[in-house]
C-alpha positions as a printed NumPy array, in Angstrom:
array([[ 94.992,  75.451,  81.045],
       [ 94.223,  78.205,  83.57 ],
       [ 96.701,  80.78 ,  84.791],
       [ 96.394,  79.28 ,  88.297],
       [ 97.505,  75.892,  87.014],
       [100.585,  77.268,  85.297],
       [101.616,  79.794,  87.971],
       [104.874,  79.007,  89.728],
       [104.642,  78.534,  93.511],
       [105.494,  81.608,  95.546],
       [109.036,  81.84 ,  96.88 ],
       [108.964,  81.274, 100.665],
       [109.501,  84.37 , 102.779],
       [111.595,  82.208, 105.124],
       [113.349,  78.934, 104.436],
       [115.712,  77.225, 106.869],
       [117.741,  74.044, 106.491],
       [119.486,  72.395, 109.403],
       [119.369,  75.547, 111.534],
       [121.343,  74.968, 114.748],
       [122.154,  77.128, 117.768],
       [123.793,  76.286, 121.107],
       [124.001,  78.749, 123.992],
       [127.275,  78.884, 125.901],
       [127.222,  80.277, 129.412],
       [128.95 ,  79.602, 132.686],
       [127.624,  76.051, 132.855],
       [127.403,  73.313, 130.254],
       [126.461,  74.264, 126.66 ],
       [122.698,  74.334, 126.105],
       [121.438,  73.258, 122.662],
       [118.545,  75.624, 121.824],
       [117.798,  74.857, 118.157],
       [118.736,  71.457, 116.77 ],
       [118.824,  71.12 , 113.001],
       [115.51 ,  72.773, 112.163],
       [114.074,  72.698, 108.641],
       [111.31 ,  75.242, 108.079],
       [109.507,  77.122, 105.325],
       [107.073,  80.023, 105.714],
       [105.012,  81.117, 102.725],
       [103.888,  84.674, 101.96 ],
       [100.664,  85.51 , 103.78 ],
       [100.91 ,  82.77 , 106.403],
       [100.292,  83.362, 110.1  ],
       [102.505,  80.843, 111.897],
       [102.396,  80.365, 115.662],
       [105.32 ,  78.591, 117.334],
       [104.29 ,  77.053, 120.647],
       [106.033,  74.995, 123.29 ],
       [107.189,  75.067, 126.915],
       [109.647,  77.585, 128.343],
       [113.197,  76.669, 127.379],
       [112.143,  74.78 , 124.255],
       [114.132,  77.152, 122.034],
       [111.228,  78.821, 120.251],
       [112.393,  82.398, 120.924],
       [115.91 ,  81.475, 119.801],
       [114.43 ,  80.162, 116.547],
       [112.593,  83.444, 116.012],
       [115.754,  85.443, 116.762],
       [117.745,  83.382, 114.258],
       [115.144,  84.052, 111.553],
       [115.294,  87.789, 112.299],
       [119.089,  87.926, 112.409],
       [119.101,  88.897, 116.09 ],
       [121.289,  85.851, 116.761],
       [123.591,  83.908, 114.447],
       [123.253,  80.168, 113.804],
       [126.121,  77.814, 114.582],
       [125.223,  75.738, 111.535],
       [122.593,  75.473, 108.835],
       [121.331,  77.713, 106.058],
       [118.725,  80.466, 106.052],
       [117.013,  82.24 , 103.161],
       [114.809,  85.334, 103.235],
       [112.612,  85.924, 100.197],
       [114.854,  83.679,  98.11 ],
       [118.175,  85.237,  99.174],
       [120.565,  83.396, 101.46 ],
       [121.145,  85.486, 104.594],
       [122.812,  83.278, 107.22 ],
       [126.22 ,  84.588, 106.146],
       [125.191,  88.245, 106.498],
       [127.168,  90.48 , 108.826],
       [125.334,  92.687, 111.322],
       [125.227,  95.755, 109.062],
       [123.441,  93.826, 106.297],
       [121.061,  92.24 , 108.801],
       [120.246,  95.667, 110.24 ],
       [119.484,  96.989, 106.768],
       [117.297,  93.959, 106.009],
       [115.332,  94.366, 109.225],
       [114.765,  98.057, 108.563],
       [113.499,  97.273, 105.077],
       [111.665,  93.967, 105.356],
       [111.345,  92.533, 108.894],
       [109.324,  94.034, 111.739],
       [109.924,  92.722, 115.254],
       [107.658,  92.921, 118.313],
       [109.015,  91.834, 121.707],
       [107.303,  90.753, 124.925],
       [108.517,  93.781, 126.885],
       [107.906,  96.343, 124.098],
       [111.542,  97.602, 123.831],
       [110.407, 101.168, 123.2  ],
       [112.942, 103.97 , 123.554],
       [111.949, 105.407, 126.927],
       [113.133, 108.98 , 126.273],
       [111.357, 109.294, 122.905],
       [107.714, 110.15 , 122.425],
       [105.235, 107.722, 120.917],
       [105.45 , 109.572, 117.599],
       [109.251, 109.446, 117.557],
       [109.337, 105.749, 118.493],
       [107.115, 104.907, 115.539],
       [108.741, 107.259, 113.033],
       [112.359, 106.354, 113.847],
       [112.51 , 103.054, 111.878],
       [111.023, 104.762, 108.825],
       [113.547, 107.593, 108.976],
       [116.413, 105.108, 109.423],
       [115.182, 103.276, 106.314],
       [115.436, 106.477, 104.276],
       [111.773, 107.493, 104.269],
       [111.212, 111.24 , 104.048],
       [110.062, 112.929, 107.284],
       [106.734, 113.823, 105.646],
       [106.06 , 110.23 , 104.577],
       [107.197, 108.884, 107.965],
       [104.753, 111.211, 109.751],
       [101.934, 110.157, 107.429],
       [102.598, 106.443, 108.024],
       [102.851, 107.017, 111.77 ],
       [ 99.585, 108.952, 111.881],
       [ 97.751, 106.282, 109.88 ],
       [ 98.993, 103.427, 112.08 ],
       [ 98.368, 105.174, 115.394],
       [ 94.832, 106.049, 114.297],
       [ 94.146, 102.467, 113.293],
       [ 95.593, 101.152, 116.556],
       [ 93.437, 103.464, 118.647],
       [ 96.286, 105.72 , 119.777],
       [ 95.256, 109.067, 118.342],
       [ 96.078, 111.831, 120.785],
       [ 98.941, 109.911, 122.372],
       [101.595, 111.024, 119.89 ],
       [103.375, 113.305, 122.4  ],
       [103.119, 110.838, 125.299],
       [106.196, 109.077, 126.654],
       [106.173, 105.261, 126.867],
       [106.123, 105.348, 130.667],
       [102.808, 107.228, 130.569],
       [101.065, 104.399, 128.687],
       [ 99.5  , 101.141, 129.843],
       [101.126,  97.87 , 128.862],
       [ 98.539,  97.297, 126.154],
       [ 99.1  , 100.776, 124.741],
       [102.869, 100.294, 124.751],
       [102.511,  97.038, 122.832],
       [100.294,  98.757, 120.269],
       [102.99 , 101.421, 119.839],
       [105.543,  98.62 , 119.413],
       [103.295,  97.037, 116.788],
       [103.008, 100.359, 114.931],
       [106.792, 100.715, 115.021],
       [107.22 ,  97.202, 113.605],
       [104.748,  97.837, 110.781],
       [105.684, 101.389, 109.795],
       [107.966, 100.202, 106.969],
       [105.374,  97.711, 105.621],
       [107.633,  94.698, 106.26 ],
       [107.334,  91.484, 104.301],
       [107.552,  89.571, 107.603],
       [106.383,  90.442, 111.113],
       [108.105,  88.533, 113.937],
       [106.321,  88.616, 117.303],
       [108.025,  87.141, 120.379],
       [105.386,  86.519, 123.085],
       [103.597,  89.766, 122.107],
       [100.986,  89.342, 124.862],
       [103.249,  87.675, 127.419],
       [103.287,  90.661, 129.782],
       [ 99.717,  91.873, 129.179],
       [ 96.45 ,  91.346, 131.023],
       [ 93.441,  89.715, 129.385],
       [ 92.217,  92.963, 127.843],
       [ 95.632,  93.75 , 126.372],
       [ 95.93 ,  90.206, 125.047],
       [ 92.587,  90.522, 123.262],
       [ 93.635,  93.846, 121.736],
       [ 96.909,  92.468, 120.385],
       [ 95.172,  89.338, 119.107],
       [ 92.539,  91.398, 117.298],
       [ 95.15 ,  93.636, 115.681],
       [ 97.389,  90.786, 114.548],
       [ 94.368,  89.044, 113.048],
       [ 93.34 ,  92.231, 111.231],
       [ 96.757,  92.742, 109.646],
       [ 97.014,  89.065, 108.718],
       [ 93.664,  89.264, 106.95 ],
       [ 95.189,  92.003, 104.798],
       [ 98.009,  89.707, 103.755],
       [100.68 ,  90.378, 106.401],
       [102.994,  87.399, 106.917],
       [103.392,  86.776, 110.655],
       [105.542,  84.395, 112.667],
       [104.701,  84.49 , 116.358],
       [106.121,  82.725, 119.416],
       [103.494,  82.187, 122.11 ],
       [102.598,  79.92 , 125.003],
       [ 98.989,  81.169, 124.961],
       [ 96.447,  78.897, 123.241],
       [ 94.182,  81.909, 122.558],
       [ 96.962,  83.616, 120.621],
       [ 97.939,  80.449, 118.766],
       [ 94.335,  79.81 , 117.723],
       [ 94.413,  82.988, 115.614],
       [ 97.129,  81.528, 113.39 ],
       [ 96.437,  79.366, 110.368],
       [ 99.447,  77.157, 111.104],
       [100.83 ,  76.   , 114.471],
       [104.321,  74.602, 114.984],
       [104.884,  72.74 , 118.252],
       [108.489,  73.18 , 119.352],
       [110.098,  70.906, 121.947],
       [113.72 ,  70.459, 122.971],
       [115.003,  72.532, 120.053],
       [113.101,  70.609, 117.404],
       [109.8  ,  70.801, 115.536],
       [107.577,  68.156, 117.1  ],
       [104.486,  68.931, 115.025],
       [103.555,  71.287, 112.182],
       [ 99.846,  71.577, 111.493],
       [ 97.344,  73.844, 109.794],
       [ 94.364,  74.76 , 111.963],
       [ 91.353,  73.03 , 110.5  ],
       [ 93.344,  72.168, 107.398],
       [ 95.698,  69.422, 108.459],
       [ 99.412,  68.879, 108.561],
       [101.619,  70.041, 105.659],
       [102.873,  66.984, 103.845],
       [106.35 ,  66.559, 102.346],
       [105.148,  67.585,  98.886],
       [102.875,  70.413,  99.989],
       [ 99.804,  68.277, 100.683],
       [ 98.108,  68.036, 104.042],
       [ 97.209,  65.212, 106.357],
       [ 95.53 ,  65.174, 109.747],
       [ 93.761,  67.965, 111.605],
       [ 94.782,  69.964, 114.658],
       [ 92.273,  71.772, 116.847],
       [ 93.204,  74.124, 119.685],
       [ 90.834,  74.715, 122.561],
       [ 91.181,  77.056, 125.53 ]])
């Protein structure tokens, strides 16, 4: 019997059971995530699509510990994390989860170099190693020579590439991207798409929220999210994951 046949299946990076979140504002409560079950395997590129207000960004924020579920269970790399307090979540994000937002969320009064290095320094990386990681990422992302620039001096596409470098500087097990091209023009969208595809091809696990079919088509799995629930979960060209890990059906995305 081969080693492949006897190897145990990889532990999911993310596993959720019955994940639920309701937003409470001035009006009536708004259910955003309604009892979601989900598993993301190491190395997958998962796109979560759906209309505005479907709850897809809330789902991503729950997985990254940026919001807390009202009910349900959540595991990260085999460890249950839904009961974590903020300090433990912050430590986990610094160590293992990179996050990219639609509007970049760079620190406006820090240079590009400092924005990228800061997460590494907070995670305990030595200044020398943080600088080396920053230099490598900025070179790969086409931002050499912009180290001393301030975020306001950059284009939207450049700012999002800095945000991507910041999210990847600690070599996270999971990259969460919330509408990473939502505020970019066509050129910026293509740049972000190309970079995400490149890092995924190297084994980076990515979970991305997007309303853009071009972005979703880069993923190898697309989850359609409607009214707080998973309406469809399909592998591009490979079919829909079955209950026991098989696949059935095929989904194709076209522009």
